[in-house]
Short mmCIF file of C-alpha atoms in Angstrom, two decimals:
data_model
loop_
_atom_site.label_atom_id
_atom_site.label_comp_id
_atom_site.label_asym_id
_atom_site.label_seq_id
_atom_site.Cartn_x
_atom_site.Cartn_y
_atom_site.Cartn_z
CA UNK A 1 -139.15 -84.73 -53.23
CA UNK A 2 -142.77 -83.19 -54.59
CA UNK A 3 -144.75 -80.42 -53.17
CA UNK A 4 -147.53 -78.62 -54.52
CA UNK A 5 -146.22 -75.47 -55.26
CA UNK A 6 -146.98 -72.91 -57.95
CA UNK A 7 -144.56 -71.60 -60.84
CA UNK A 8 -143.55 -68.40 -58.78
CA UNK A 9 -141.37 -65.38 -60.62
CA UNK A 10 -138.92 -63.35 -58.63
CA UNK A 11 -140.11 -60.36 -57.35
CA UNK A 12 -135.90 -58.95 -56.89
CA UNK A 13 -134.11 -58.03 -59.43
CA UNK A 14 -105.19 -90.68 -57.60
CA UNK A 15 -105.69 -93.01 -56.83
CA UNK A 16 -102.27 -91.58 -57.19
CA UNK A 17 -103.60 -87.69 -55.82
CA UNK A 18 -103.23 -86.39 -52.42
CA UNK A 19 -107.01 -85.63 -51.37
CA UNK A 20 -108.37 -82.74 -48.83
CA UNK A 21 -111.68 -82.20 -47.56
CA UNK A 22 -111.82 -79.23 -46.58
CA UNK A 23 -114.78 -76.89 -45.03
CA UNK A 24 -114.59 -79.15 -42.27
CA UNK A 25 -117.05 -81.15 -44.74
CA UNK A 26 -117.02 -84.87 -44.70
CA UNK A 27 -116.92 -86.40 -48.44
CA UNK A 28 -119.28 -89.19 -48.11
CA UNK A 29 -120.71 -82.48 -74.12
CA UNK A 30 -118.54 -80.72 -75.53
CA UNK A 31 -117.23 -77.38 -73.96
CA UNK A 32 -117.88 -73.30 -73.42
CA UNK A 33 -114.66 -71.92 -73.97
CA UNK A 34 -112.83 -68.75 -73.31
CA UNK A 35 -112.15 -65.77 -75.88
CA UNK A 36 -113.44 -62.44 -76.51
CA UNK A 37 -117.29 -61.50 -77.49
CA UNK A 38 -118.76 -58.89 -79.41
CA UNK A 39 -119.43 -55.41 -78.19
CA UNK A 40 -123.40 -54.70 -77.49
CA UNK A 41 -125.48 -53.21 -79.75
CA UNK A 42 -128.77 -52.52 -80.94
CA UNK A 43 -131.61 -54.24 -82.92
CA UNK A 44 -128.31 -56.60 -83.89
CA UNK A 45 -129.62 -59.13 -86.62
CA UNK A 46 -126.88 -61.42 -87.55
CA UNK A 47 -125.96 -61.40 -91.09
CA UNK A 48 -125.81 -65.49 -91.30
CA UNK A 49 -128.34 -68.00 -89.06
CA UNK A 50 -126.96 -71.18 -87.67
CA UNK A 51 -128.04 -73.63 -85.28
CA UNK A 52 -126.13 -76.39 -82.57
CA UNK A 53 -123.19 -76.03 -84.66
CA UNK A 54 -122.53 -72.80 -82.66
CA UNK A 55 -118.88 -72.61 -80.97
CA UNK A 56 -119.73 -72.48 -77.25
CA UNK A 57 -119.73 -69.16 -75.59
CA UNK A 58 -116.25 -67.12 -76.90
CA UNK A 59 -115.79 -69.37 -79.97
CA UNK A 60 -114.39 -72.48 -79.40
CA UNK A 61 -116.79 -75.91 -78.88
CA UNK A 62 -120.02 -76.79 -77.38
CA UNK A 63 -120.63 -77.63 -73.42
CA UNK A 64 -122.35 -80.71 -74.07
CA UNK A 65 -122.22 -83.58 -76.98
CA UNK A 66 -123.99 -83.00 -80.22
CA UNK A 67 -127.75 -83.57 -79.53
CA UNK A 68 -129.88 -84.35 -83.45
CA UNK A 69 -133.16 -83.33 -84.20
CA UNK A 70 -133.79 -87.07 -84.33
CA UNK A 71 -132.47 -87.76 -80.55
CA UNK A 72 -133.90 -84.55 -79.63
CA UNK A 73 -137.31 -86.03 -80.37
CA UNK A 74 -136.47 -89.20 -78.88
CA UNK A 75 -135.43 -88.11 -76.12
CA UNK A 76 -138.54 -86.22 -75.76
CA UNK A 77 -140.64 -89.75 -76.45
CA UNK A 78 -138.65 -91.24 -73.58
CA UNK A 79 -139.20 -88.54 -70.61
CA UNK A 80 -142.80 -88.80 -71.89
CA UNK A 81 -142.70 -92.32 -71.52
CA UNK A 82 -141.43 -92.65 -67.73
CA UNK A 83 -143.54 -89.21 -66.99
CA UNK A 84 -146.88 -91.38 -67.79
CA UNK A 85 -145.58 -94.28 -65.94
CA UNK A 86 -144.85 -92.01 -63.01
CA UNK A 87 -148.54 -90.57 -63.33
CA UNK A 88 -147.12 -87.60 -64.08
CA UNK A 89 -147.91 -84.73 -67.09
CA UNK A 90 -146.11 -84.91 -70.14
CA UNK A 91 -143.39 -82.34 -70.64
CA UNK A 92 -144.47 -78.62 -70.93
CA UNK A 93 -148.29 -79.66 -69.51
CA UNK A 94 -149.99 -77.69 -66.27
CA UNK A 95 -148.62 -79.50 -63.69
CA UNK A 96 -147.90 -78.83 -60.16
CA UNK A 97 -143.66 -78.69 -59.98
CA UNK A 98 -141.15 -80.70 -58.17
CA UNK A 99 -138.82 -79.12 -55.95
CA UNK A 100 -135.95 -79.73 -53.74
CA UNK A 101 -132.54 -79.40 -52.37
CA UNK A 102 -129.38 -81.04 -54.25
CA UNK A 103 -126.26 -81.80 -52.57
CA UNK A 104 -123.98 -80.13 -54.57
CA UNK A 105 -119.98 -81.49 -54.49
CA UNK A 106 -117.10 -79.81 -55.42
CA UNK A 107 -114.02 -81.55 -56.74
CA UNK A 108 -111.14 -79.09 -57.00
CA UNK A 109 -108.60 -80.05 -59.55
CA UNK A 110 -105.43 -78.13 -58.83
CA UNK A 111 -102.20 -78.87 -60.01
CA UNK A 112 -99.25 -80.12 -58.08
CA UNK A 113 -97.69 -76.64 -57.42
CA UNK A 114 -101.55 -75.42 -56.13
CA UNK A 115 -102.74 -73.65 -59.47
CA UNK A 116 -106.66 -73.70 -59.67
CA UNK A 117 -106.84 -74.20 -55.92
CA UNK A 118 -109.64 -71.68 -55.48
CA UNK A 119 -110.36 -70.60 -51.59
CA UNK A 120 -113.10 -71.87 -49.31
CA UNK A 121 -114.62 -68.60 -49.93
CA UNK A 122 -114.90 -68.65 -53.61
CA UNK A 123 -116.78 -71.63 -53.44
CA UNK A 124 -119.22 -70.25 -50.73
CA UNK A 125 -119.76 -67.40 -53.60
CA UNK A 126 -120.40 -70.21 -55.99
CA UNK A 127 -122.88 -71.88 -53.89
CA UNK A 128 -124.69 -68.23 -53.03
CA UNK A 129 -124.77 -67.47 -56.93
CA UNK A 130 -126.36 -70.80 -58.26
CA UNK A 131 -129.05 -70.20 -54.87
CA UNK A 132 -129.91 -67.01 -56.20
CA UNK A 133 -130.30 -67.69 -60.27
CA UNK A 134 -132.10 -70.87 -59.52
CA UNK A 135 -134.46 -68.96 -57.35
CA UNK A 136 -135.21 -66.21 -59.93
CA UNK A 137 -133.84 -63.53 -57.80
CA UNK A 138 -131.86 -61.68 -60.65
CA UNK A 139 -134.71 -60.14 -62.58
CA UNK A 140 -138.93 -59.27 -62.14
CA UNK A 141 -139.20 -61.57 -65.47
CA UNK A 142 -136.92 -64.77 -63.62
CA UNK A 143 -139.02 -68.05 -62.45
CA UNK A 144 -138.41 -69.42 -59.16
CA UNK A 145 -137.59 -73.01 -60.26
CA UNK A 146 -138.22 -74.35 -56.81
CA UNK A 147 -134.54 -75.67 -56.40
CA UNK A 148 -131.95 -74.65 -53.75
CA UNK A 149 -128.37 -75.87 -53.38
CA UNK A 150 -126.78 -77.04 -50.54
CA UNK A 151 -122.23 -77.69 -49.99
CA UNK A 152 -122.07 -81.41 -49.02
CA UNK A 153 -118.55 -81.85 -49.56
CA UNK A 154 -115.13 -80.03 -50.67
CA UNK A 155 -112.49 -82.51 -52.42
CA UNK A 156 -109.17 -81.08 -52.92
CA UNK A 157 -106.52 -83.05 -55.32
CA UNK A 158 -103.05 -81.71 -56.27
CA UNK A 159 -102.71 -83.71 -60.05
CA UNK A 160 -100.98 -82.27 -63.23
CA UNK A 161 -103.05 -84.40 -65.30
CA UNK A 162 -106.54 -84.21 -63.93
CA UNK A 163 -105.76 -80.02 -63.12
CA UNK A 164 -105.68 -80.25 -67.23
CA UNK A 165 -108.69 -82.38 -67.49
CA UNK A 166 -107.22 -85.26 -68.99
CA UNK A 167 -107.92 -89.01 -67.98
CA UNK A 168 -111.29 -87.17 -67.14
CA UNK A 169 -113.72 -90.34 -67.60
CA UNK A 170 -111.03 -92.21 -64.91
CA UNK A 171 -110.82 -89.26 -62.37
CA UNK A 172 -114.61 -88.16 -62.28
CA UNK A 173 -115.30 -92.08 -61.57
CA UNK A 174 -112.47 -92.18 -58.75
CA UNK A 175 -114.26 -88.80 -57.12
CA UNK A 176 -117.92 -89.04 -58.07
CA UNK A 177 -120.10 -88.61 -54.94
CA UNK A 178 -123.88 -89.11 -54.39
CA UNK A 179 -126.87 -90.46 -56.53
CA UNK A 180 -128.39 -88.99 -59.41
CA UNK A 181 -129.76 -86.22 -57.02
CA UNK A 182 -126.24 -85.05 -56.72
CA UNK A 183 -124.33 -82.22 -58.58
CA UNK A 184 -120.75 -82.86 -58.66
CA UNK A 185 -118.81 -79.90 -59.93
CA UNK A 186 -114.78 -80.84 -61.33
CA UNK A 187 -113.11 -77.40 -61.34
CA UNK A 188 -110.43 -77.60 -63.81
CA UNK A 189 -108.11 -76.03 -66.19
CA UNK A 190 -109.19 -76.16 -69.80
CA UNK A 191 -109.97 -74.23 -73.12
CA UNK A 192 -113.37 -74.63 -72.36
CA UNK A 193 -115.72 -72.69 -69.50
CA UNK A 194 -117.79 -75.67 -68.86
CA UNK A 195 -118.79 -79.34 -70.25
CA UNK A 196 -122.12 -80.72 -68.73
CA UNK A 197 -124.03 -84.29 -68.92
CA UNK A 198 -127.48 -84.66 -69.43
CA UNK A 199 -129.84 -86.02 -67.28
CA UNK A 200 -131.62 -89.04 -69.31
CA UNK A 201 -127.58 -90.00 -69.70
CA UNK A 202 -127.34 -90.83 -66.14
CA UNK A 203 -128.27 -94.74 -66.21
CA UNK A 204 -125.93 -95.46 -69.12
CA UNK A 205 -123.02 -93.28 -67.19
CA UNK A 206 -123.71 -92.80 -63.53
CA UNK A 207 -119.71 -92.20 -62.83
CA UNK A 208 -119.52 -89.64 -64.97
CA UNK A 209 -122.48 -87.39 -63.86
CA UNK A 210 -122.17 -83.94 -63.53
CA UNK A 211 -120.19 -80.46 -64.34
CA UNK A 212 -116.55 -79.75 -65.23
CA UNK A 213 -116.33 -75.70 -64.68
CA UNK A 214 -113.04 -73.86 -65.47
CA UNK A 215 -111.83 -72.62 -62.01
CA UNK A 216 -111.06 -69.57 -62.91
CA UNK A 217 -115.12 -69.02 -63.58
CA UNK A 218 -115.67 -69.15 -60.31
CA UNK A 219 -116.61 -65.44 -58.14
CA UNK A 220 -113.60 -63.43 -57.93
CA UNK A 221 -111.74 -65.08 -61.07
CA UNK A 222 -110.00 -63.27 -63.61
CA UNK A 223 -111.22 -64.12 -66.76
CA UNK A 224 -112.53 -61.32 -68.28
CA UNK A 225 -116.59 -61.04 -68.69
CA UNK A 226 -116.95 -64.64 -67.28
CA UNK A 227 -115.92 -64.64 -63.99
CA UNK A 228 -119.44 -63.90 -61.84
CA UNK A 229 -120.07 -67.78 -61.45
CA UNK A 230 -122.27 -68.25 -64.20
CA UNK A 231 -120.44 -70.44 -65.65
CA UNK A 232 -121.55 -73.61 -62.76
CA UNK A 233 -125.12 -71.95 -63.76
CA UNK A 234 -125.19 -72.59 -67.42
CA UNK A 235 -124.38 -75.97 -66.78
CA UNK A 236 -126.45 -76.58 -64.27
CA UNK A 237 -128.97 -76.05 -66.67
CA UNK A 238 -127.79 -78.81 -68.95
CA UNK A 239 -127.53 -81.26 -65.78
CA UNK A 240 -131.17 -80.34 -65.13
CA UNK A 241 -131.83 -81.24 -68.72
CA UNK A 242 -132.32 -77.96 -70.43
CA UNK A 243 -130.89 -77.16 -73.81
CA UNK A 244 -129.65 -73.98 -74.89
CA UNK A 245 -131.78 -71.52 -75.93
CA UNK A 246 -130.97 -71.84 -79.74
CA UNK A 247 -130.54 -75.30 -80.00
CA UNK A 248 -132.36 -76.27 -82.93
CA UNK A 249 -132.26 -72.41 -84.59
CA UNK A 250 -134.67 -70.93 -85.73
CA UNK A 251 -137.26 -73.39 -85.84
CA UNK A 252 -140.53 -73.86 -83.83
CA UNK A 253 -139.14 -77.18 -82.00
CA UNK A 254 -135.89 -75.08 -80.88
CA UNK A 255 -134.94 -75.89 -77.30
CA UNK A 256 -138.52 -77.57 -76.84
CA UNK A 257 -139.07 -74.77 -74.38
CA UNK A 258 -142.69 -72.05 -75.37
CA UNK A 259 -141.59 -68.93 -73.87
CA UNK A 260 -137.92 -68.74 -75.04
CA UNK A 261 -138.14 -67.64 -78.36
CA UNK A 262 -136.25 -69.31 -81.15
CA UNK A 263 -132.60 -68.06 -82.52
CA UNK A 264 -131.03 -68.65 -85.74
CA UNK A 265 -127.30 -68.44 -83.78
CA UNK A 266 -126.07 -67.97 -80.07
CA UNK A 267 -125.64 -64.57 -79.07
CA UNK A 268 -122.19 -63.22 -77.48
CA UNK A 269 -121.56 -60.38 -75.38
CA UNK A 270 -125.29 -58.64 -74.93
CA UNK A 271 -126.66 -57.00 -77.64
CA UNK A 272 -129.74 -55.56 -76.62
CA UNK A 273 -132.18 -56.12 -79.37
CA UNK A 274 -130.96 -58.91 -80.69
CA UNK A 275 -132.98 -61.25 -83.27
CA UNK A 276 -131.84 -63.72 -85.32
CA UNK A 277 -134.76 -65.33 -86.27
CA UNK A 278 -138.28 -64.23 -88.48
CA UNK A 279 -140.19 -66.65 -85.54
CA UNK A 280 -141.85 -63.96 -83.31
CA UNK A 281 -139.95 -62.96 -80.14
CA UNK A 282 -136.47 -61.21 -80.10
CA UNK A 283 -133.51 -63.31 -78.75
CA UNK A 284 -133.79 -64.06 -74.99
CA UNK A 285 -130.14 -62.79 -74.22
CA UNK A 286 -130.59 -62.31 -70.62
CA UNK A 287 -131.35 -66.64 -70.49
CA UNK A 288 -128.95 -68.56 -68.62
CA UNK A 289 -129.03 -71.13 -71.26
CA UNK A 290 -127.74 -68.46 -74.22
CA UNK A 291 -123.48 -67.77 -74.78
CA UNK A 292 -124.38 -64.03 -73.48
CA UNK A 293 -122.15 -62.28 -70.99
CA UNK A 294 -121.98 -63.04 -66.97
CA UNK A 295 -123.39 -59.69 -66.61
CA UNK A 296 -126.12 -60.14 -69.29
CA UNK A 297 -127.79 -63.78 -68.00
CA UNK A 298 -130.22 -62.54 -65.29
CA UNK A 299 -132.80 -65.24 -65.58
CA UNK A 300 -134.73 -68.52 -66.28
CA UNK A 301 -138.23 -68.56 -67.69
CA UNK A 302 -141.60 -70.64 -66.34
CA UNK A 303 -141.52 -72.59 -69.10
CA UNK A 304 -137.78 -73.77 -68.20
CA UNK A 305 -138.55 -74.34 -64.60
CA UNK A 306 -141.50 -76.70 -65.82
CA UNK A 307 -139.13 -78.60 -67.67
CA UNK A 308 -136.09 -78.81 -64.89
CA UNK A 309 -139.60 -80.04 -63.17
CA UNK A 310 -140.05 -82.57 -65.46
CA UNK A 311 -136.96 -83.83 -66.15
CA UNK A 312 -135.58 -84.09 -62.55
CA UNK A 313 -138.79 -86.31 -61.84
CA UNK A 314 -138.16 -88.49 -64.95
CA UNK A 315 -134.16 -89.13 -64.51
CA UNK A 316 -132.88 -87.76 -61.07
CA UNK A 317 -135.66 -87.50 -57.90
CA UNK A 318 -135.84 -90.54 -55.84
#
């Protein structure tokens, strides 16, 4: 779908598995992975810069596959390409932005004994928490980015193996619902918080398509300073083709992105005053695409909802 609308800001803060749909619902990278952050502080300037080859958020591996300055730019090239051929503006041009409503499917990995089998309700939190980032509702400097969410469907499987995320490429083909409008979400059991695919990989990869979120991420799980949902939001962001908000470092190209200024590293926990980089701008720590905190992400800026704009009319509207 595509509406006139302007960029708007917030103005509030097995098959082998036995299957249940649930919700009375009918079913039609590398990873962000847990461990403990640094303590806040201020005007924190890291003593060493680096760039993509930042662990994921805790220290342990990225969320999506290794992107190069040289793909970066290609891919870049190619969105521009189909954007044109669209009659559409080029990435990070005035435009009027795309919205609309993905389907968004949950696949809940639990094991055979029920571990991971998070409750109806916790997914109805999930759900409510992606609505409200996505519509800038967290902070007075958060862009509306014109997308809402909607549950259309609950799959429940009770596997050892796909619980642990392994055989992952087989299972997410066997459960994979919807087009390329869809967001299927695998929650799952892993050292990692996340893993997300890009958009502009969809055509290669269709059955593969989506977000693998650690269950326990979810509202109401337990691990510590990572459990308000935020997770499923992060990687959302990479699904909707943004990069994080250092990717790059510090260099003007960065995450391709004007109003998120560029980092030399990812930032952990949320130091106020952060800035690892001499580019002007201190670290944008409360960005949904930085390693910060649950507590600490409270937004996304215009210049990222132009570009989930962009993107989702290049590789995933209709």
């Amino acid at each position: 779908m595509r509406m006139t609308r302007s960029l708007r800001v917030a103005s509030a803060t097995a098959v082998g598995a036995l299957a249940l749909t649930t919700l009375g619902l009918t079913a039609p990278a590398q990873a962000r992975p847990l461990a403990t952050s640094d303590a806040a502080t201020e005007c924190y300037v890291p003593e060493t810069h680096s760039d993509e080859s930042d662990a994921a958020r805790g220290g342990y591996g990225k969320d999506h596959r290794d992107i190069t300055v040289d793909e970066q730019r290609a891919i870049e090239a190619r969105t521009n390409a189909i954007l044109k051929a669209k009659g559409e503006p080029a990435l990070g041009a005035e435009t009027t932005l795309a919205s609309g409503t993905v389907p968004v499917y949950f696949h809940v990995m639990a094991s055979a004994t029920g571990e991971g089998d998070v409750t109806d309700a916790q997914i109805q939190a999930q759900m409510a928490e992606l609505n409200e980032n996505f519509a800038g509702r967290e902070s007075t400097a958060a862009a509306d980015t014109g997308f809402t969410f909607t549950l259309a469907g609950v799959d429940r499987y009770y596997n050892n193996q796909w619980h642990k995320d392994r055989q992952s490429t087989t299972y997410r083909a066997k459960t994979r619902q919807g087009g390329a409008n869809a967001l299927n979400i695998w929650l799952v059991d892993f050292s990692y918080l996340g893993i997300a695919t890009f958009p502009w990989d969809y055509a290669r990869n269709p059955s593969i398509d989506g977000i693998r979120v650690h269950w326990d991420s979810l509202p109401g799980g337990t691990i510590a300073n990572y459990n308000q949902g935020k997770t499923a939001t992060h990687e959302a962001g990479h699904w909707f083709g943004l990069y994080h908000t250092f990717q790059g470092g510090c260099t003007a190209e960065n995450d391709g992105v004007a109003d998120t200024p560029a980092q030399g590293s990812s930032t952990s926990g949320c130091p106020e005053g952060r800035d690892s980089c001499a580019l002007p701008g201190l670290d944008p720590i409360h960005n949904y695409m930085d390693y910060s905190y649950d507590a600490c992400y409270n937004q996304f800026t215009p210049d990222q909802s132009s570009r989930i704009s962009s993107m989702w009319t290049a590789y995933r509207a209709g």
